[in-house]
Short mmCIF file of N, CA and C in Angstrom, two decimals:
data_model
loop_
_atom_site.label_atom_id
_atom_site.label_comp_id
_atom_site.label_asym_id
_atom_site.label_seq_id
_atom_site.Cartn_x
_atom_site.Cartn_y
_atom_site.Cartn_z
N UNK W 223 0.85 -1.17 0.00
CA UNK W 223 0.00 0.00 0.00
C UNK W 223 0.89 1.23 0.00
N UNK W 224 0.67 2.35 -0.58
CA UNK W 224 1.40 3.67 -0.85
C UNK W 224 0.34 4.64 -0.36
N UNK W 225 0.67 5.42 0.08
CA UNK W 225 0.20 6.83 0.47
C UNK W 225 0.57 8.07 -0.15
N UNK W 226 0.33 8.74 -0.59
CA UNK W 226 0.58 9.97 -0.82
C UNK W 226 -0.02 11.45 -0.35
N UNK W 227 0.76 12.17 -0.01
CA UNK W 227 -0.11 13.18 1.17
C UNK W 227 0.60 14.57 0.40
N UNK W 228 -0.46 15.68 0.31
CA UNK W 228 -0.11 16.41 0.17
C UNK W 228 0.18 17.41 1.16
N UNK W 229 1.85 17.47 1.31
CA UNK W 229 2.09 18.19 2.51
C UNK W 229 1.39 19.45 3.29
N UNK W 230 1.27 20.29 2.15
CA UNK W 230 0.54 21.48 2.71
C UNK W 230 -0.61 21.27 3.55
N UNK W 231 -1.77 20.77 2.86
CA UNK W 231 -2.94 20.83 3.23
C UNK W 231 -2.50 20.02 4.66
N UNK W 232 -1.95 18.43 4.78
CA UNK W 232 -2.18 18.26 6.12
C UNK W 232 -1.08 19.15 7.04
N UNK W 233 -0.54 19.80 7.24
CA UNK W 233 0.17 20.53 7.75
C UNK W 233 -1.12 21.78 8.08
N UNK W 234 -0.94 22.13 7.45
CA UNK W 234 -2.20 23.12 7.75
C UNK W 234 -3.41 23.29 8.27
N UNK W 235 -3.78 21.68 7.78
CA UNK W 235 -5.54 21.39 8.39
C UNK W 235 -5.13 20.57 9.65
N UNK W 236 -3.78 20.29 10.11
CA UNK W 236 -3.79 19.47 11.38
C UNK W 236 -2.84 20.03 12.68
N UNK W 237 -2.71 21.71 12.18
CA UNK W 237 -1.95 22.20 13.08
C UNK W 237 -0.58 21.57 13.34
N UNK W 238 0.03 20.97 12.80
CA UNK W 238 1.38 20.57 13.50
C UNK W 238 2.25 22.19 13.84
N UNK W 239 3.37 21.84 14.64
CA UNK W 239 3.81 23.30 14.69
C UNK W 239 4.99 23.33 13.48
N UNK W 240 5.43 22.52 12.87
CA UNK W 240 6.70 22.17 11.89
C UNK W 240 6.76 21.03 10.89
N UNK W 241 7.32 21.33 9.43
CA UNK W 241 7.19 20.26 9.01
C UNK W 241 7.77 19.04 9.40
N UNK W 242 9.16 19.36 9.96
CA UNK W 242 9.27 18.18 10.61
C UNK W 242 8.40 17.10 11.61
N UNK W 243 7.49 17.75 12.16
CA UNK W 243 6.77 17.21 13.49
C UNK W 243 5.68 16.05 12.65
N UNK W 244 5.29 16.82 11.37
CA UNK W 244 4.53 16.56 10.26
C UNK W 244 5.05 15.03 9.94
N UNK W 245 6.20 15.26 9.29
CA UNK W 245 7.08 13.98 8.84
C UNK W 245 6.99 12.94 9.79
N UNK W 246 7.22 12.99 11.48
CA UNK W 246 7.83 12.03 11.61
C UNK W 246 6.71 11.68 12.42
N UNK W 247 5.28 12.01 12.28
CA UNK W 247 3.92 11.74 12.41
C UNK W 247 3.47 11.02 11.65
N UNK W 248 3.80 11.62 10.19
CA UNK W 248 3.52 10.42 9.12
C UNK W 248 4.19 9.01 8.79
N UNK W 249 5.63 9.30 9.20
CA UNK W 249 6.64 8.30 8.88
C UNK W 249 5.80 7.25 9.77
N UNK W 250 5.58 7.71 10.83
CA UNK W 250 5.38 7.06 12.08
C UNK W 250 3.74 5.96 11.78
N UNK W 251 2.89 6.51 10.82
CA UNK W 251 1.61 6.68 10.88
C UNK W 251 1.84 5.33 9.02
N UNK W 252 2.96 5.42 8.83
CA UNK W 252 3.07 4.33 7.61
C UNK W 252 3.70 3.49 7.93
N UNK W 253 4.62 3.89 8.83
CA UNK W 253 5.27 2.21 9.38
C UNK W 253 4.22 1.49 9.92
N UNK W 254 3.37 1.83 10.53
CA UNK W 254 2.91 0.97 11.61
C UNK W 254 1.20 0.48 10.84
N UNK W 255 1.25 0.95 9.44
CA UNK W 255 0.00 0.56 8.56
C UNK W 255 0.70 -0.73 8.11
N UNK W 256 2.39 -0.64 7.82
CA UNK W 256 3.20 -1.70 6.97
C UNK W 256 2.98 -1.09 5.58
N UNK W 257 2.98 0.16 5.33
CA UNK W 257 3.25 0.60 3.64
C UNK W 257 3.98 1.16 3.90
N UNK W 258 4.49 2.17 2.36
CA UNK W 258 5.31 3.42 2.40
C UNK W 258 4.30 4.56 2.16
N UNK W 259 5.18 5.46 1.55
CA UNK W 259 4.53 6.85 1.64
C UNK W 259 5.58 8.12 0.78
N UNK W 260 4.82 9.19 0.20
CA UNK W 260 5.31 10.21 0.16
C UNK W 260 4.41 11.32 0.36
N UNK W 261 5.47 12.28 0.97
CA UNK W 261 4.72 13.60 1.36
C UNK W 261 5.53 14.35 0.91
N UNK W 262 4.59 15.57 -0.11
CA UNK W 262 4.87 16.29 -1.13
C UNK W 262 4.25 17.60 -0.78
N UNK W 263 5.44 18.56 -0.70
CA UNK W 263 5.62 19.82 -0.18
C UNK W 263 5.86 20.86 -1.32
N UNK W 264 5.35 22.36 -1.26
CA UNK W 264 5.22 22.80 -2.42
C UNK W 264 6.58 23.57 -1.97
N UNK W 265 7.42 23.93 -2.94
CA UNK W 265 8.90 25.10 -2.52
C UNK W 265 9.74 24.49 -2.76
N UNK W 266 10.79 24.68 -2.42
CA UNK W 266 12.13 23.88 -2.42
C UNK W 266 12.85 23.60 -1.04
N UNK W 267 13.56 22.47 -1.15
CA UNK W 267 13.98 21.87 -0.09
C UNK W 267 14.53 20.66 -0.47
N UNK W 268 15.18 19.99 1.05
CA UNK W 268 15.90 18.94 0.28
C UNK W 268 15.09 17.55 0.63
N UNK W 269 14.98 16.58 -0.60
CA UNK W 269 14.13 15.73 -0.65
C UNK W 269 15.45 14.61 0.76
N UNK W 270 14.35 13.67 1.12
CA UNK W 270 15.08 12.53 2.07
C UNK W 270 14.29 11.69 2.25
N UNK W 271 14.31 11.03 2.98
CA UNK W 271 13.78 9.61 3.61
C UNK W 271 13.78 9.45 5.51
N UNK W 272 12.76 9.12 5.25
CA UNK W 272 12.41 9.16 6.82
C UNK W 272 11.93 7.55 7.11
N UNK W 273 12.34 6.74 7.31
CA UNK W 273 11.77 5.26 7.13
C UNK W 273 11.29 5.27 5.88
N UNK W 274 10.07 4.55 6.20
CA UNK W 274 9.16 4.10 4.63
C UNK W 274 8.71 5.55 3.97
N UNK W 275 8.88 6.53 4.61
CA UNK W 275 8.13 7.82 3.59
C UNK W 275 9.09 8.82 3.32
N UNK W 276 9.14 9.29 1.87
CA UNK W 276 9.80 9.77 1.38
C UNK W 276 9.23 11.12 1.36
N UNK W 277 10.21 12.34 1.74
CA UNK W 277 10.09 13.59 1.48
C UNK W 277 10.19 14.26 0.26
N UNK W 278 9.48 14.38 -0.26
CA UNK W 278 9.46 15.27 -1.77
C UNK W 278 9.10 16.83 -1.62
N UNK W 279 9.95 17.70 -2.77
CA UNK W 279 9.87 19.30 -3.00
C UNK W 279 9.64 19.50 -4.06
N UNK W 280 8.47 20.28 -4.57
CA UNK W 280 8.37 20.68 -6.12
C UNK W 280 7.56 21.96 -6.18
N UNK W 281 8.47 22.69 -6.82
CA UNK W 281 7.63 23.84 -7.19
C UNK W 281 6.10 23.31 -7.87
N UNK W 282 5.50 22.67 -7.95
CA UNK W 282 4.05 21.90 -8.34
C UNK W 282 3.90 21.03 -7.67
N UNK W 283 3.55 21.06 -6.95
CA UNK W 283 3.69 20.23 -5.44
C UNK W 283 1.61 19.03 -6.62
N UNK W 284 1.44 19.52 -7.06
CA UNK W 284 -0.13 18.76 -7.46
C UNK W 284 0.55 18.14 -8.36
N UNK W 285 1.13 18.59 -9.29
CA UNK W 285 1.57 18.31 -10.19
C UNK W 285 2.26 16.74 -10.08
N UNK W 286 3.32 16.95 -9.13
CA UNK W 286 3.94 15.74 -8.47
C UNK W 286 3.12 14.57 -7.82
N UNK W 287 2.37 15.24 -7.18
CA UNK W 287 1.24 14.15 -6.26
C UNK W 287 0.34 13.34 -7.36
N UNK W 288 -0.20 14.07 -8.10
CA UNK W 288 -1.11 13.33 -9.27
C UNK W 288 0.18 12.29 -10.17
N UNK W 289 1.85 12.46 -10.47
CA UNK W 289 1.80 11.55 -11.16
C UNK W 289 2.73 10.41 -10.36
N UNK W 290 2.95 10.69 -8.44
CA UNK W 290 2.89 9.73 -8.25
C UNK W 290 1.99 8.72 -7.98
N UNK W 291 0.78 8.98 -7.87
CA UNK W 291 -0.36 8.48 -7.99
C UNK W 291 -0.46 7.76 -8.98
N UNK W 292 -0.56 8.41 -10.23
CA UNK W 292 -0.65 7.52 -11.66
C UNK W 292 0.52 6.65 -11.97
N UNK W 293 1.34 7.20 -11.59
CA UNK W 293 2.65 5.40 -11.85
C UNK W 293 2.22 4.41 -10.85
N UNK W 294 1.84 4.88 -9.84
CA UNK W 294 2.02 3.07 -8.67
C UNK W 294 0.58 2.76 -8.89
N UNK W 295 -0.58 3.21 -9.51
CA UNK W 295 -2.09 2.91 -8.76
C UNK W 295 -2.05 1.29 -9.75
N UNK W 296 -1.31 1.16 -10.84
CA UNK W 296 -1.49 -0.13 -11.51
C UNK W 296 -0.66 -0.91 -10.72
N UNK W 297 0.28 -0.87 -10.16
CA UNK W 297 0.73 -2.08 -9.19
C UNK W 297 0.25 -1.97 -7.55
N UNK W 298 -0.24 -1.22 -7.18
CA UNK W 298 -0.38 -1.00 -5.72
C UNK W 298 -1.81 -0.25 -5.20
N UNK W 299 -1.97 -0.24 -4.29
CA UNK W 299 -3.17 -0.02 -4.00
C UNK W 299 -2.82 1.40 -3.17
N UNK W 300 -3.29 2.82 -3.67
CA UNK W 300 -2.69 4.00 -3.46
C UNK W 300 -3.63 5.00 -3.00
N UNK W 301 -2.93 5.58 -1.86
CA UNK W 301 -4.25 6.40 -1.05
C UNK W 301 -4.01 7.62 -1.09
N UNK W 302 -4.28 9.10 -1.88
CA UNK W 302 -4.62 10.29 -1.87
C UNK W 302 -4.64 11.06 -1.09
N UNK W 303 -3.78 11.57 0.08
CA UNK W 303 -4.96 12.45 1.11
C UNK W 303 -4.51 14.09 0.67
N UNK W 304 -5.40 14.48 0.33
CA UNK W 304 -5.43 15.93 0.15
C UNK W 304 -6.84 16.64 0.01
N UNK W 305 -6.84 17.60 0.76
CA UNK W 305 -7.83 18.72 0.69
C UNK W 305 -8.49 19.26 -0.61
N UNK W 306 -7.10 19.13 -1.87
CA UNK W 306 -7.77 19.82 -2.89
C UNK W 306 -8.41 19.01 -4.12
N UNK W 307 -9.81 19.30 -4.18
CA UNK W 307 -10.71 18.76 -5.15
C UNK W 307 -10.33 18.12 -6.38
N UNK W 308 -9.43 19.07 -6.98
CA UNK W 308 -8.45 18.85 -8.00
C UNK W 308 -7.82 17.88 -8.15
N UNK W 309 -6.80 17.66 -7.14
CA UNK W 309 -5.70 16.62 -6.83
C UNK W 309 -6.53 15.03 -7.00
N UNK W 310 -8.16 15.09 -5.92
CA UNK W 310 -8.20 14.13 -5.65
C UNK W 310 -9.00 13.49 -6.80
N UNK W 311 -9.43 15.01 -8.00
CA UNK W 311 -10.15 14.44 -9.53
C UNK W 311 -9.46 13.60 -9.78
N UNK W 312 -8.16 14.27 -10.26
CA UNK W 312 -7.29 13.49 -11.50
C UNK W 312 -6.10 12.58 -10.88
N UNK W 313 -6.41 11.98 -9.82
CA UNK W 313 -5.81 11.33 -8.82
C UNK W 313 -5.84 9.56 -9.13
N UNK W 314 -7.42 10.00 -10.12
CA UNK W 314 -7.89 8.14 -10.77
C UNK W 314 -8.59 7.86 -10.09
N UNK W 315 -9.75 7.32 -10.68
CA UNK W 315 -10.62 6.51 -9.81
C UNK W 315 -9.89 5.28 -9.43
N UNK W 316 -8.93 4.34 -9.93
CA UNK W 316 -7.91 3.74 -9.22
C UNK W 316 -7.74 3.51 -7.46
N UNK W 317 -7.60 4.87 -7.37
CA UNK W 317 -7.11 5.53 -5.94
C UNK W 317 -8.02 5.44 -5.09
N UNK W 318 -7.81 5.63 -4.07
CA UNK W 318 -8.92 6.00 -2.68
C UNK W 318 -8.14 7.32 -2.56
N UNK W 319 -9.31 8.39 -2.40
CA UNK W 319 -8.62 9.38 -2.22
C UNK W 319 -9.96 9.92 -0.86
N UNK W 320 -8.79 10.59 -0.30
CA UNK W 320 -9.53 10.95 1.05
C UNK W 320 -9.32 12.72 1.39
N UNK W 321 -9.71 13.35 1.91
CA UNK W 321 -9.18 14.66 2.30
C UNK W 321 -8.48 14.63 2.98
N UNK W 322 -7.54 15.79 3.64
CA UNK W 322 -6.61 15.92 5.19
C UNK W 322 -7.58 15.85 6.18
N UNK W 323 -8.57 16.55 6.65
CA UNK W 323 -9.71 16.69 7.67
C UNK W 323 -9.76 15.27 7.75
N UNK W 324 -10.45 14.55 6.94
CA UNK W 324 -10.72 12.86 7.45
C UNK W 324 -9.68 12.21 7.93
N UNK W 325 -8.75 12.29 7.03
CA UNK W 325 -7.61 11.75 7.44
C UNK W 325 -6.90 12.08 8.79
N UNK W 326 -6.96 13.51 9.39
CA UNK W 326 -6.38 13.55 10.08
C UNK W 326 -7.29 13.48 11.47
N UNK W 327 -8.21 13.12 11.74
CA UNK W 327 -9.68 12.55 11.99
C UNK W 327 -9.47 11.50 12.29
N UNK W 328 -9.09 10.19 11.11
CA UNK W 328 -8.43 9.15 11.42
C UNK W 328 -7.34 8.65 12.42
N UNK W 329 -6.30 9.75 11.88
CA UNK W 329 -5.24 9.63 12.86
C UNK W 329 -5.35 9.74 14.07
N UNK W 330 -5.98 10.85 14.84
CA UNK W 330 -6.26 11.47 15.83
C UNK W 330 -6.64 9.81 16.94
N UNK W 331 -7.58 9.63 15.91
CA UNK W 331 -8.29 8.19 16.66
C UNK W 331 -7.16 6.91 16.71
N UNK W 332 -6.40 6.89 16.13
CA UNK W 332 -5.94 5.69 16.23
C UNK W 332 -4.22 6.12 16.74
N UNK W 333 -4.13 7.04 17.21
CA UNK W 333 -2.92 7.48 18.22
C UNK W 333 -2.65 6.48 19.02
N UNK W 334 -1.52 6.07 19.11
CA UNK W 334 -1.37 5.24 21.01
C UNK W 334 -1.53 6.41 22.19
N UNK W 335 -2.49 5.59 23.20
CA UNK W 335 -2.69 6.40 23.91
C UNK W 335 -1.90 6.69 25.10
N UNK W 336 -0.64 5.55 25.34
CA UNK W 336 -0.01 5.08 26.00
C UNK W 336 0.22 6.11 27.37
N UNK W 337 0.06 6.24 28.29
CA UNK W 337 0.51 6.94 29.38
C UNK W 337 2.24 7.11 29.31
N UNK W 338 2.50 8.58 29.11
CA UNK W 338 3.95 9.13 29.08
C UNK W 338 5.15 8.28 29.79
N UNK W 339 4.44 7.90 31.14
CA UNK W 339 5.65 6.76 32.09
C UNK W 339 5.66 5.56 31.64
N UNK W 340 4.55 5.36 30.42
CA UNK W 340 4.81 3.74 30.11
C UNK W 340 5.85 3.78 28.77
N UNK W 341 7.20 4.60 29.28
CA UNK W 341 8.09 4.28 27.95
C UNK W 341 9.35 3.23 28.30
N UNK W 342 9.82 2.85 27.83
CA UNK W 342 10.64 1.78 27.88
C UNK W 342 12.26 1.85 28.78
N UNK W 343 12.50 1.27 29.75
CA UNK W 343 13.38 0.94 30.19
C UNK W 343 14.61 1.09 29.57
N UNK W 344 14.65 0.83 28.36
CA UNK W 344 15.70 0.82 27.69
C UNK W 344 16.52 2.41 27.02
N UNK W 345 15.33 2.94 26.88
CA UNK W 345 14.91 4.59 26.35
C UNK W 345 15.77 5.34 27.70
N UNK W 346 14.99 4.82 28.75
CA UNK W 346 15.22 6.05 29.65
C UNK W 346 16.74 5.45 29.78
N UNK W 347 17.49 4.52 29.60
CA UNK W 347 19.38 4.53 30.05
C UNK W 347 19.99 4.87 29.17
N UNK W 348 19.57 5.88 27.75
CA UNK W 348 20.09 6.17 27.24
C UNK W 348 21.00 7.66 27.25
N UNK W 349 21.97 7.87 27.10
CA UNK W 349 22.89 9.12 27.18
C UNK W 349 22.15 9.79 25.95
N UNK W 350 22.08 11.45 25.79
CA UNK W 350 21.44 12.05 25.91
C UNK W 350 22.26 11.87 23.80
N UNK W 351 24.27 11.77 23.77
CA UNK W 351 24.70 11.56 22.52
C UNK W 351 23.86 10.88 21.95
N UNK W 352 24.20 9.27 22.57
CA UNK W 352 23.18 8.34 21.97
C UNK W 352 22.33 8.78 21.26
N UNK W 353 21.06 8.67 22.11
CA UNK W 353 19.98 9.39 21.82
C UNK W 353 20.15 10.30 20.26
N UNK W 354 20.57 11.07 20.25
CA UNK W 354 21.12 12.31 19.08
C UNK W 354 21.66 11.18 18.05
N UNK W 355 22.53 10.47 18.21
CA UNK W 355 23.15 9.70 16.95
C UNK W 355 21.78 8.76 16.39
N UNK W 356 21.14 7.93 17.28
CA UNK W 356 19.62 7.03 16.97
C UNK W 356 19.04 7.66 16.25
N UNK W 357 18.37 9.21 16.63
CA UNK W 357 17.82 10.09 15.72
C UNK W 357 17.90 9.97 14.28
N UNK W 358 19.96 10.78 14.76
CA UNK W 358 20.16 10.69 13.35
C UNK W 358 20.28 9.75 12.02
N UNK W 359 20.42 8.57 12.64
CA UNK W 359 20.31 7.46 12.16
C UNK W 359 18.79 6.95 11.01
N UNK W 360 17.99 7.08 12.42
CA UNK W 360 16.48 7.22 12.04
C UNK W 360 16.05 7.75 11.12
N UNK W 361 16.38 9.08 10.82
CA UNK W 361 16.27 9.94 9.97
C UNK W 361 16.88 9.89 8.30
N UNK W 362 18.08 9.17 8.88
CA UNK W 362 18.82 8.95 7.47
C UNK W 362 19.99 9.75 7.68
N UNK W 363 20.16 10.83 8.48
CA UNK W 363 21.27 11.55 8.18
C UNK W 363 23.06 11.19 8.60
#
């Protein structure tokens, strides 16, 4: 399964405070479906990898989203989320295409709800470097 999200709209319709916070919400939100993902941001910047979801920059940020959509929807089963009407026309009936609001609706609900002290033993003996190198690791960098 593939995802494709158009950065703006859920950034915007879900309050995060940063795109990063964005990313590693989503990264977080496709690992644990077992697909990948890309989230496609309008401007420039530098594209990367965050686990399974890939960061994309395009000055046509629709432009991009509609034709990763149209290359994978014949091998994979590919999910849309964007706000704009447009995107989610010519997106293919192929697709499931959903808005950010639902989607992030979805998410909201299926958060772990875990109580803050129930984190892992292992987490808390970590040195603070550590920690910083895992990140970076995580991240790709």
């Amino acid at each position: 399964m593939l995802f494709v999200f158009d950065g703006s709209n859920v950034l915007h319709e879900g309050g995060f405070a940063s795109r990063e916070e964005l990313v590693d919400r989503l990264a977080g939100f496709v690992a644990l479906e077992g697909a990948r993902g890309y989230v496609v941001f309008d401007g420039v910047g530098d594209d990367s990898v965050v686990g399974p979801l890939e960061v994309r920059f395009a000055e046509h940020a629709d432009d991009l989203i509609e034709r990763l959509a149209a290359e994978h929807r014949a091998r994979e089963a590919v999910t849309v989320v964007s706000s704009d009407r447009a995107i989610r026309t010519t997106a293919g009936q192929e697709t499931r295409r959903i808005s950010a609001k639902t989607f992030l609706r979805d998410l909201r609900e299926t958060r772990p709800t875990a109580p803050p002290q129930a984190r892992s033993k292992v987490e808390d003996s970590l040195d603070e470097e550590t920690r910083r190198r895992l990140e970076a690791w995580r991240r790709g960098y």
